mmCIF file of C-alpha atoms and ligand atoms in Angstrom:
data_model
loop_
_atom_site.group_PDB
_atom_site.id
_atom_site.type_symbol
_atom_site.label_atom_id
_atom_site.label_comp_id
_atom_site.label_asym_id
_atom_site.label_seq_id
_atom_site.Cartn_x
_atom_site.Cartn_y
_atom_site.Cartn_z
ATOM 1 C CA MET A 1 171.979 85.288 125.015
ATOM 2 C CA ALA A 2 169.318 82.585 124.848
ATOM 3 C CA ARG A 3 166.248 83.703 122.944
ATOM 4 C CA ARG A 4 163.017 81.925 123.878
ATOM 5 C CA PRO A 5 161.538 80.324 120.748
ATOM 6 C CA ILE A 6 158.035 81.189 119.557
ATOM 7 C CA ILE A 7 155.550 78.979 117.747
ATOM 8 C CA ALA A 8 152.790 81.234 116.430
ATOM 9 C CA GLY A 9 149.684 80.078 114.590
ATOM 10 C CA ASN A 10 148.230 82.571 112.118
ATOM 11 C CA TRP A 11 144.652 81.414 111.549
ATOM 12 C CA LYS A 12 144.119 83.991 108.772
ATOM 13 C CA MET A 13 140.474 84.139 107.588
ATOM 14 C CA HIS A 14 139.562 80.694 108.903
ATOM 15 C CA ASN A 15 137.369 79.342 111.697
ATOM 16 C CA ASN A 16 133.893 80.401 112.702
ATOM 17 C CA LYS A 17 132.912 80.287 116.369
ATOM 18 C CA ALA A 18 132.467 76.519 116.615
ATOM 19 C CA GLN A 19 135.623 75.787 114.612
ATOM 20 C CA ALA A 20 137.687 78.218 116.675
ATOM 21 C CA LYS A 21 136.464 76.557 119.874
ATOM 22 C CA GLU A 22 137.280 73.088 118.592
ATOM 23 C CA LEU A 23 140.757 74.153 117.539
ATOM 24 C CA ILE A 24 141.670 75.978 120.738
ATOM 25 C CA ASP A 25 140.232 73.154 122.875
ATOM 26 C CA GLY A 26 142.451 70.698 120.998
ATOM 27 C CA ILE A 27 145.518 72.915 121.391
ATOM 28 C CA MET A 28 144.814 73.388 125.103
ATOM 29 C CA TYR A 29 144.532 69.657 125.604
ATOM 30 C CA GLY A 30 147.809 69.114 123.710
ATOM 31 C CA VAL A 31 149.780 71.722 125.641
ATOM 32 C CA SER A 32 148.392 70.471 128.970
ATOM 33 C CA GLN A 33 150.495 67.354 128.382
ATOM 34 C CA LEU A 34 153.714 69.339 127.839
ATOM 35 C CA ASP A 35 156.339 70.498 130.324
ATOM 36 C CA ALA A 36 156.008 74.287 130.539
ATOM 37 C CA SER A 37 159.680 74.755 131.372
ATOM 38 C CA LYS A 38 160.706 73.286 128.005
ATOM 39 C CA MET A 39 157.992 74.826 125.857
ATOM 40 C CA PRO A 40 158.418 77.610 123.337
ATOM 41 C CA GLU A 41 156.182 80.637 123.738
ATOM 42 C CA VAL A 42 152.956 79.488 122.064
ATOM 43 C CA VAL A 43 150.893 82.133 120.293
ATOM 44 C CA VAL A 44 147.556 81.885 118.467
ATOM 45 C CA ALA A 45 146.212 84.589 116.165
ATOM 46 C CA PRO A 46 142.463 84.099 115.572
ATOM 47 C CA THR A 47 140.258 86.432 113.564
ATOM 48 C CA TYR A 48 138.746 89.385 115.433
ATOM 49 C CA THR A 49 135.386 87.612 115.624
ATOM 50 C CA ALA A 50 136.952 84.684 117.506
ATOM 51 C CA LEU A 51 139.234 86.761 119.758
ATOM 52 C CA TRP A 52 136.811 87.147 122.635
ATOM 53 C CA GLN A 53 135.987 83.460 122.742
ATOM 54 C CA VAL A 54 139.615 82.342 122.481
ATOM 55 C CA TYR A 55 140.628 84.902 125.116
ATOM 56 C CA ASP A 56 137.963 83.520 127.436
ATOM 57 C CA LEU A 57 138.955 79.897 126.865
ATOM 58 C CA ILE A 58 142.703 80.437 127.385
ATOM 59 C CA LYS A 59 142.535 82.982 130.197
ATOM 60 C CA ASN A 60 143.620 80.406 132.785
ATOM 61 C CA GLU A 61 146.177 78.769 130.504
ATOM 62 C CA PRO A 62 149.503 80.618 130.836
ATOM 63 C CA LYS A 63 151.093 78.380 128.182
ATOM 64 C CA ILE A 64 149.173 80.119 125.367
ATOM 65 C CA ALA A 65 149.321 83.797 124.412
ATOM 66 C CA LEU A 66 146.973 85.673 122.135
ATOM 67 C CA SER A 67 147.858 87.629 119.010
ATOM 68 C CA ALA A 68 145.776 89.758 116.681
ATOM 69 C CA GLN A 69 146.268 89.522 112.920
ATOM 70 C CA ASN A 70 146.095 93.265 112.405
ATOM 71 C CA VAL A 71 145.395 96.582 114.121
ATOM 72 C CA ASN A 72 144.708 100.175 113.211
ATOM 73 C CA PRO A 73 147.359 102.484 114.711
ATOM 74 C CA ASN A 74 144.923 105.321 115.487
ATOM 75 C CA PRO A 75 143.606 105.447 119.057
ATOM 76 C CA SER A 76 139.907 105.687 118.065
ATOM 77 C CA GLY A 77 137.651 107.512 115.648
ATOM 78 C CA ALA A 78 135.897 107.292 112.315
ATOM 79 C CA TYR A 79 137.735 104.306 110.810
ATOM 80 C CA THR A 80 134.942 102.015 109.638
ATOM 81 C CA GLY A 81 135.829 98.360 109.900
ATOM 82 C CA GLU A 82 138.988 98.894 111.936
ATOM 83 C CA VAL A 83 140.011 97.754 115.422
ATOM 84 C CA SER A 84 142.193 99.718 117.868
ATOM 85 C CA LEU A 85 144.932 98.700 120.275
ATOM 86 C CA ASP A 86 142.770 99.685 123.204
ATOM 87 C CA MET A 87 140.173 97.131 122.072
ATOM 88 C CA LEU A 88 142.812 94.425 121.661
ATOM 89 C CA ALA A 89 144.264 95.163 125.092
ATOM 90 C CA ASP A 90 140.821 94.386 126.585
ATOM 91 C CA PHE A 91 141.294 90.794 125.467
ATOM 92 C CA ASN A 92 144.800 90.463 126.853
ATOM 93 C CA VAL A 93 146.225 90.411 123.347
ATOM 94 C CA LYS A 94 150.023 90.277 123.670
ATOM 95 C CA PHE A 95 151.176 90.254 120.043
ATOM 96 C CA VAL A 96 149.993 91.829 116.788
ATOM 97 C CA ILE A 97 151.055 90.553 113.356
ATOM 98 C CA ILE A 98 151.896 93.444 111.035
ATOM 99 C CA GLY A 99 153.334 93.753 107.555
ATOM 100 C CA HIS A 100 152.130 90.346 106.417
ATOM 101 C CA SER A 101 152.625 90.005 102.663
ATOM 102 C CA GLU A 102 148.913 89.303 102.230
ATOM 103 C CA ARG A 103 148.128 92.710 103.739
ATOM 104 C CA ARG A 104 150.886 94.413 101.770
ATOM 105 C CA GLN A 105 149.838 92.829 98.465
ATOM 106 C CA MET A 106 146.048 92.596 98.746
ATOM 107 C CA PHE A 107 145.289 95.600 100.946
ATOM 108 C CA GLY A 108 147.980 97.984 99.771
ATOM 109 C CA GLU A 109 149.700 98.435 103.126
ATOM 110 C CA THR A 110 152.881 100.484 102.865
ATOM 111 C CA ASP A 111 156.105 100.357 104.872
ATOM 112 C CA GLU A 112 155.122 103.705 106.409
ATOM 113 C CA PHE A 113 151.740 102.418 107.611
ATOM 114 C CA ILE A 114 153.394 99.294 108.998
ATOM 115 C CA ASN A 115 155.867 101.509 110.870
ATOM 116 C CA GLN A 116 152.964 103.538 112.336
ATOM 117 C CA LYS A 117 151.435 100.294 113.563
ATOM 118 C CA ALA A 118 154.729 99.091 115.090
ATOM 119 C CA VAL A 119 155.175 102.391 116.956
ATOM 120 C CA ALA A 120 151.579 102.359 118.268
ATOM 121 C CA ILE A 121 151.737 98.682 119.302
ATOM 122 C CA LEU A 122 154.917 99.219 121.324
ATOM 123 C CA GLU A 123 153.559 102.408 122.895
ATOM 124 C CA LYS A 124 150.589 100.390 124.130
ATOM 125 C CA GLY A 125 152.931 97.753 125.602
ATOM 126 C CA LEU A 126 152.068 95.036 123.076
ATOM 127 C CA ILE A 127 154.593 93.250 120.839
ATOM 128 C CA PRO A 128 154.623 93.556 117.050
ATOM 129 C CA ILE A 129 155.407 90.514 114.925
ATOM 130 C CA ILE A 130 156.806 92.388 111.937
ATOM 131 C CA CYS A 131 156.670 90.351 108.745
ATOM 132 C CA CYS A 132 159.066 90.823 105.842
ATOM 133 C CA GLY A 133 159.882 88.769 102.783
ATOM 134 C CA GLU A 134 160.767 88.806 99.126
ATOM 135 C CA THR A 135 158.887 87.740 96.006
ATOM 136 C CA LEU A 136 160.194 84.964 93.789
ATOM 137 C CA GLU A 137 161.208 87.579 91.198
ATOM 138 C CA GLN A 138 163.249 89.457 93.809
ATOM 139 C CA ARG A 139 164.939 86.263 94.948
ATOM 140 C CA GLU A 140 165.797 85.273 91.386
ATOM 141 C CA ALA A 141 167.094 88.779 90.680
ATOM 142 C CA GLY A 142 169.430 88.506 93.700
ATOM 143 C CA VAL A 143 167.911 91.471 95.542
ATOM 144 C CA THR A 144 166.470 89.587 98.538
ATOM 145 C CA ASP A 145 168.876 90.942 101.153
ATOM 146 C CA ALA A 146 168.581 94.545 99.928
ATOM 147 C CA HIS A 147 164.781 94.297 99.895
ATOM 148 C CA LEU A 148 164.645 92.908 103.435
ATOM 149 C CA GLU A 149 167.036 95.612 104.640
ATOM 150 C CA GLU A 150 164.697 98.254 103.237
ATOM 151 C CA GLN A 151 161.576 96.667 104.763
ATOM 152 C CA ILE A 152 163.169 96.281 108.198
ATOM 153 C CA THR A 153 164.760 99.733 108.224
ATOM 154 C CA LYS A 154 161.423 101.354 107.365
ATOM 155 C CA ALA A 155 159.414 99.221 109.803
ATOM 156 C CA LEU A 156 161.705 100.103 112.731
ATOM 157 C CA LYS A 157 161.960 103.845 112.025
ATOM 158 C CA GLY A 158 161.832 105.884 115.227
ATOM 159 C CA ILE A 159 161.633 102.852 117.522
ATOM 160 C CA SER A 160 163.972 102.762 120.527
ATOM 161 C CA ALA A 161 166.578 100.056 121.060
ATOM 162 C CA ASP A 162 164.716 98.770 124.118
ATOM 163 C CA ASP A 163 161.500 98.412 122.148
ATOM 164 C CA VAL A 164 163.270 96.670 119.263
ATOM 165 C CA LYS A 165 164.698 94.131 121.705
ATOM 166 C CA LYS A 166 161.140 93.185 122.713
ATOM 167 C CA SER A 167 159.866 93.004 119.141
ATOM 168 C CA VAL A 168 159.605 89.987 116.886
ATOM 169 C CA ILE A 169 160.408 89.796 113.170
ATOM 170 C CA ALA A 170 159.029 87.055 110.917
ATOM 171 C CA TYR A 171 160.941 86.337 107.738
ATOM 172 C CA GLU A 172 158.371 84.992 105.299
ATOM 173 C CA PRO A 173 159.498 84.545 101.699
ATOM 174 C CA ILE A 174 156.309 85.204 99.725
ATOM 175 C CA TRP A 175 156.941 82.296 97.351
ATOM 176 C CA ALA A 176 156.929 79.916 100.336
ATOM 177 C CA ILE A 177 153.635 81.069 101.894
ATOM 178 C CA GLY A 178 150.815 78.590 101.426
ATOM 179 C CA THR A 179 152.668 76.849 98.595
ATOM 180 C CA GLY A 180 153.790 73.771 100.516
ATOM 181 C CA LYS A 181 157.344 74.672 99.443
ATOM 182 C CA SER A 182 159.283 75.816 102.483
ATOM 183 C CA CYS A 183 162.507 77.792 102.067
ATOM 184 C CA ASP A 184 165.533 75.530 102.551
ATOM 185 C CA ALA A 185 166.382 75.676 106.279
ATOM 186 C CA VAL A 186 170.028 76.595 105.715
ATOM 187 C CA GLU A 187 169.057 79.413 103.349
ATOM 188 C CA ALA A 188 166.350 80.642 105.747
ATOM 189 C CA ASN A 189 169.022 80.658 108.458
ATOM 190 C CA ARG A 190 171.377 82.666 106.246
ATOM 191 C CA THR A 191 168.694 85.176 105.355
ATOM 192 C CA ILE A 192 167.622 85.620 108.964
ATOM 193 C CA GLY A 193 171.300 86.133 109.829
ATOM 194 C CA GLU A 194 171.319 88.985 107.285
ATOM 195 C CA ILE A 195 168.213 90.507 108.908
ATOM 196 C CA ARG A 196 169.983 90.316 112.263
ATOM 197 C CA LYS A 197 172.960 92.156 110.730
ATOM 198 C CA VAL A 198 170.590 94.915 109.602
ATOM 199 C CA VAL A 199 169.317 95.260 113.184
ATOM 200 C CA ALA A 200 172.933 95.335 114.429
ATOM 201 C CA LYS A 201 173.758 98.076 111.922
ATOM 202 C CA LEU A 202 170.696 100.151 112.867
ATOM 203 C CA TYR A 203 171.099 99.603 116.636
ATOM 204 C CA SER A 204 173.814 97.380 118.133
ATOM 205 C CA ALA A 205 175.002 93.787 118.371
ATOM 206 C CA ASP A 206 173.234 93.581 121.714
ATOM 207 C CA VAL A 207 169.847 94.513 120.205
ATOM 208 C CA ALA A 208 170.367 92.141 117.260
ATOM 209 C CA ASP A 209 171.171 89.371 119.699
ATOM 210 C CA ALA A 210 167.967 89.987 121.681
ATOM 211 C CA ILE A 211 165.324 90.317 118.961
ATOM 212 C CA ARG A 212 163.524 87.128 118.047
ATOM 213 C CA ILE A 213 163.319 86.355 114.339
ATOM 214 C CA LEU A 214 160.935 83.664 113.145
ATOM 215 C CA TYR A 215 160.701 81.840 109.859
ATOM 216 C CA GLY A 216 157.338 81.511 108.105
ATOM 217 C CA GLY A 217 156.251 79.897 104.861
ATOM 218 C CA SER A 218 154.905 76.332 104.651
ATOM 219 C CA VAL A 219 156.297 75.317 108.038
ATOM 220 C CA LYS A 220 155.052 71.800 108.795
ATOM 221 C CA PRO A 221 155.627 69.193 111.496
ATOM 222 C CA SER A 222 157.984 67.493 109.016
ATOM 223 C CA THR A 223 160.145 70.630 108.583
ATOM 224 C CA ILE A 224 160.137 72.215 112.043
ATOM 225 C CA VAL A 225 162.914 70.180 113.667
ATOM 226 C CA GLU A 226 165.446 71.057 110.962
ATOM 227 C CA GLN A 227 164.293 74.680 111.012
ATOM 228 C CA MET A 228 164.595 74.940 114.797
ATOM 229 C CA ALA A 229 168.080 73.409 114.659
ATOM 230 C CA GLN A 230 169.290 76.525 112.794
ATOM 231 C CA PRO A 231 170.945 78.974 115.182
ATOM 232 C CA GLU A 232 169.360 82.103 113.692
ATOM 233 C CA ILE A 233 165.779 80.770 113.523
ATOM 234 C CA ASP A 234 163.911 81.532 116.738
ATOM 235 C CA GLY A 235 160.641 79.845 115.843
ATOM 236 C CA GLY A 236 157.873 79.787 113.298
ATOM 237 C CA LEU A 237 154.897 81.803 112.100
ATOM 238 C CA ILE A 238 152.600 79.162 110.737
ATOM 239 C CA GLY A 239 149.451 79.385 108.645
ATOM 240 C CA GLY A 240 148.080 76.155 107.166
ATOM 241 C CA ALA A 241 149.669 73.744 109.645
ATOM 242 C CA SER A 242 148.308 75.745 112.607
ATOM 243 C CA LEU A 243 144.676 75.022 111.684
ATOM 244 C CA GLN A 244 144.636 71.463 113.044
ATOM 245 C CA ALA A 245 145.292 70.985 116.752
ATOM 246 C CA ASP A 246 147.384 67.818 116.248
ATOM 247 C CA SER A 247 149.659 69.405 113.734
ATOM 248 C CA PHE A 248 150.040 72.636 115.745
ATOM 249 C CA VAL A 249 150.884 70.647 118.882
ATOM 250 C CA ASP A 250 153.434 68.654 116.845
ATOM 251 C CA LEU A 251 154.998 71.950 115.793
ATOM 252 C CA ILE A 252 155.237 72.989 119.448
ATOM 253 C CA LYS A 253 156.873 69.660 120.293
ATOM 254 C CA GLY A 254 159.267 70.130 117.389
ATOM 255 C CA ALA A 255 160.436 73.356 119.012
ATOM 256 C CA MET A 256 161.150 71.707 122.411
HETATM 257 P P1 LIG B 301 151.694 79.053 105.639
HETATM 258 O O1 LIG B 301 151.471 80.603 106.047
HETATM 259 O O2 LIG B 301 152.290 78.372 106.847
HETATM 260 O O3 LIG B 301 150.319 78.546 105.313
HETATM 261 O O4 LIG B 301 152.635 79.036 104.481
HETATM 262 C C1 LIG B 301 152.450 81.297 106.767
HETATM 263 C C2 LIG B 301 152.035 82.734 106.953
HETATM 264 O O5 LIG B 301 151.522 83.338 106.004
HETATM 265 O O6 LIG B 301 152.198 83.304 108.048
#
C-alpha cells in the first residue's frame, strides 16, 4: 500500500507573531509553485501563541495542514497553562505532536501520559504524531530496538487497529536532534522497519503497512533525498531546518 509522505515542521519555541507570519508567508509562496498531486502532506507546528494567526493565513491553502506541539488530554478544567483538544479543534488543527524527547526529558512526561494524550487525540478525530527514540547511551548499549518497542507498545495501549492506521510515528534518535548529526539513512530505515514490526506484532501486517513512520533528527535539504529513498521512511519531522521558508520548501521538494 502506498503511504503518503509527510514533511512536518516543528517550530518548537521559536517565532513571535511577526516571525511566524514571515515564515508561513514564505512557505505558502513556495508551495504555491508546487504541483499538489505530487506533494507530500505538508504540516507546520507553530507555538500556541502563533496558532490562530497561522490558521487564519493558511485557511484557504489546502496544501498545508496545522499541527500543535502538545495538548492536555483532559477535556477542560483547572489545568493552569494547558490547552485542550477542543481548543485546538477550533483552529482546524489536524495533528498533535506527542512524546517528543524534549517533553519527556525536560518536562517529565511519562509513557502513560503520552498514551492518555494519544487516546484523547484520536477520540477527538485528530492525528497524533507519536515520537520515540533512544539516547546515545542506549544505542551504544545495543538496547535501541527494545527501548523503542517499549515506548511504542505503551503509547498505543488501548488504541484500536483503525485508529493506529491513521496515526503517525516519528522515530527521533535523541542524539540526532538539533546536533546537526543525522542518523545514517540506512540505519534509520532499519530502525523504522523494526518499529513497523512492533506494530505488526501488536496489531497486524495490514496495520503496520498503513501507519506512517517519519524520521526526525537533523533532517536537512542535503539529507532528505537519501532519507526519502528508504522504503520504510515515510517523511520527516524537522526542527531547525523548518525555521527558514527556503529550506522547508526544499525539504518538501526533496520528498516529491
Ligand atoms: P531537528 O529537530 O531537526 O532540529 O534536529 C527535530 C525534532 O526535534 O523534531
